[in-house]
XYZ file of C-alpha atoms in Angstrom:
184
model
C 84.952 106.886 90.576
C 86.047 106.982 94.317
C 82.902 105.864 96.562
C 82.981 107.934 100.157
C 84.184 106.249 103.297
C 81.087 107.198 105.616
C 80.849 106.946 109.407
C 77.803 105.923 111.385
C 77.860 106.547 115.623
C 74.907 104.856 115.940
C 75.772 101.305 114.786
C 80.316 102.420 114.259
C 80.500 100.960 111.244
C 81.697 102.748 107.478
C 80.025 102.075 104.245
C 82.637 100.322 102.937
C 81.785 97.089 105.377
C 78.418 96.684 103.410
C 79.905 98.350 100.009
C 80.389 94.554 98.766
C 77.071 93.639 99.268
C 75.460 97.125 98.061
C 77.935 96.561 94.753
C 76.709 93.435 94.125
C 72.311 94.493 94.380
C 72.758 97.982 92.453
C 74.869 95.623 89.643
C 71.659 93.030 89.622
C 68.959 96.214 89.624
C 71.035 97.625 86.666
C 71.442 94.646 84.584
C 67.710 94.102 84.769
C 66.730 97.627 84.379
C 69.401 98.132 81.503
C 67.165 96.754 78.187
C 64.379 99.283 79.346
C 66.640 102.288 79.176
C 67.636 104.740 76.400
C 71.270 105.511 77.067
C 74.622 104.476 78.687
C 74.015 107.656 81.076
C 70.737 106.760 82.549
C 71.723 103.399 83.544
C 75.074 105.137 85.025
C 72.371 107.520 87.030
C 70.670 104.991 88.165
C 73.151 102.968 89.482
C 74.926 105.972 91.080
C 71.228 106.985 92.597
C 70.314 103.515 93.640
C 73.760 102.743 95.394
C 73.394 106.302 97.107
C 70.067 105.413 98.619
C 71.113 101.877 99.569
C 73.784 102.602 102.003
C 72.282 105.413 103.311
C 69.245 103.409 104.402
C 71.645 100.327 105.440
C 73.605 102.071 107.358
C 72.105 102.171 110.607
C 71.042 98.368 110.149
C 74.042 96.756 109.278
C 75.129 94.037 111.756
C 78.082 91.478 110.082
C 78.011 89.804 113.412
C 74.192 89.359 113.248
C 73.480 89.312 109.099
C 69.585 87.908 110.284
C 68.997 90.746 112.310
C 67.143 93.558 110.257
C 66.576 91.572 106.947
C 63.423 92.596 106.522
C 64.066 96.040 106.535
C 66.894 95.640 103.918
C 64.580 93.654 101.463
C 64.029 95.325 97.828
C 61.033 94.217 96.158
C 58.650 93.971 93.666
C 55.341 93.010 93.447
C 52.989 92.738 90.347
C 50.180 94.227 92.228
C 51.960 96.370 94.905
C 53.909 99.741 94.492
C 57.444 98.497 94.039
C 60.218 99.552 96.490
C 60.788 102.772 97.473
C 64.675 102.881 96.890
C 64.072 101.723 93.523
C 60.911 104.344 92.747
C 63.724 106.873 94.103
C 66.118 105.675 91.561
C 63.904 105.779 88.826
C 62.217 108.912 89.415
C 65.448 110.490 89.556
C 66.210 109.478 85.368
C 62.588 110.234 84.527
C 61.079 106.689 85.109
C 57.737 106.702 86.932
C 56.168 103.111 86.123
C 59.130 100.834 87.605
C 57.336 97.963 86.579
C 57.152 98.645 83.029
C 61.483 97.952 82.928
C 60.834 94.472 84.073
C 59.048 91.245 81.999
C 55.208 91.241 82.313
C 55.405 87.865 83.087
C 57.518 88.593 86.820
C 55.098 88.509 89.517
C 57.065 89.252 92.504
C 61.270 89.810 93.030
C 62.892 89.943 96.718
C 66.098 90.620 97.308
C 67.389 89.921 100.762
C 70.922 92.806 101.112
C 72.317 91.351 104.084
C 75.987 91.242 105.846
C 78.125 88.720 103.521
C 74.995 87.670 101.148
C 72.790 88.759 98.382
C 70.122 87.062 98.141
C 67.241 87.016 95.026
C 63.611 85.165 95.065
C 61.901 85.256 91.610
C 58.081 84.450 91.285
C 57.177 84.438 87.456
C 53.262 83.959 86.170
C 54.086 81.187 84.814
C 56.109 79.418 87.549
C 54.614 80.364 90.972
C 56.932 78.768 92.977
C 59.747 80.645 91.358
C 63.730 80.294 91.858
C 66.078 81.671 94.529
C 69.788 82.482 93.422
C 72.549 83.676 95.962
C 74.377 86.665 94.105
C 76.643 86.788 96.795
C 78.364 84.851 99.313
C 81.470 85.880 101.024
C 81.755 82.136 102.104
C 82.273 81.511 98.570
C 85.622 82.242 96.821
C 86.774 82.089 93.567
C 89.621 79.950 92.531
C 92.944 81.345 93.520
C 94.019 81.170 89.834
C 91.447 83.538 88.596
C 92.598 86.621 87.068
C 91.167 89.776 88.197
C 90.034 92.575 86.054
C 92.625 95.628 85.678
C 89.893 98.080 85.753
C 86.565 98.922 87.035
C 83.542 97.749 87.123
C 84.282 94.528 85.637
C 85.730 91.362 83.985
C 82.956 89.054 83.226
C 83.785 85.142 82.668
C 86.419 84.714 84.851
C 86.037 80.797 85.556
C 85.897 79.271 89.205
C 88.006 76.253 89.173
C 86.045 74.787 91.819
C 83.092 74.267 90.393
C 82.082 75.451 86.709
C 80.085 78.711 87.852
C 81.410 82.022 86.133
C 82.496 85.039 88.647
C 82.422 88.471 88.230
C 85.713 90.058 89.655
C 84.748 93.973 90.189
C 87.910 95.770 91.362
C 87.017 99.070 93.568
C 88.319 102.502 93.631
C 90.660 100.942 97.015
C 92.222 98.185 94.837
C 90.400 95.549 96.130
C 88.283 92.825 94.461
C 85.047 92.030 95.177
C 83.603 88.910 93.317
C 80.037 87.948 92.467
C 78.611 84.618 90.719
C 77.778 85.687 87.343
């Protein structure tokens, strides 16, 4: 699957500066959207639909020299009482889904995701735990060990060990032959 090489005037800067980034949210979304649905090909819709409607609302607010400026607008979330994102209601409508919320656990109050140039960021609020956790999904400061083995294929080799420290990466290699690699 060969992802488009898009051009923006406005801000002169292609998709595939932010495609990292994007990669590494639409792979969260899917893994926690993936026990609610049916088949193989819904999840592969929705990730397709979701990535789609990422970079094309990124893509005029994309600033690797200034990853602070326009976080806010490139936050995802949900929100127990609120209707849930707008790329994500997008997504979902597209493979039939029309309560979001139902895909996630009842007991997940609120989930942010901050997409911003070189990190991925995710704040979880849970009923149960109202202060919640942050994880960094991605860091471009952070490499993997240079003895890690990267996966032959895409999407992905899960596991692949960081020397460093005992974390797990995932190595995703993209339709360009790079890598792009993501705490697991």
């Amino acid at each position: 699957e060969k992802i488009p090489l898009r051009y923006n005037r406005k801000s002169r800067m292609t998709t595939n500066q932010m495609h990292e980034e994007v990669l590494c949210a639409v792979q969260w979304w899917k893994q926690q959207m993936a026990s609610s649905l049916s088949s193989p090909d819904l999840v592969s819709r929705f990730e397709q639909s979701l990535y789609q409607y990422i970079t094309e609302k990124y893509k005029s607010h994309w600033y690797p020299k200034e990853s602070k400026r326009g976080q806010g607008f490139r936050c995802i979330s949900i929100e127990k009482y609120a209707p849930p994102d707008p790329l994500l209601r997008k997504a979902c409508a597209e493979i039939g889904i029309m309560d979001v919320m139902s895909c996630f656990p009842k007991y997940a109050e609120t989930i942010h995701m901050w997409v911003d140039p070189g990190e991925v960021v995710v704040r979880t609020t849970w009923s149960y735990c109202p202060g919640g956790s942050e994880e960094v999904l991605f860091s471009a400061k952070t490499q993997p060990s240079p003895t890690a083995e990267p996966s032959s294929y895409y999407p992905l080799a899960r596991g692949v060990e960081n020397k460093k420290t005992p974390d797990l990466w995932n190595v995703y290699r993209l339709a360009d032959g790079s890598e792009v690699v993501a705490s697991a």
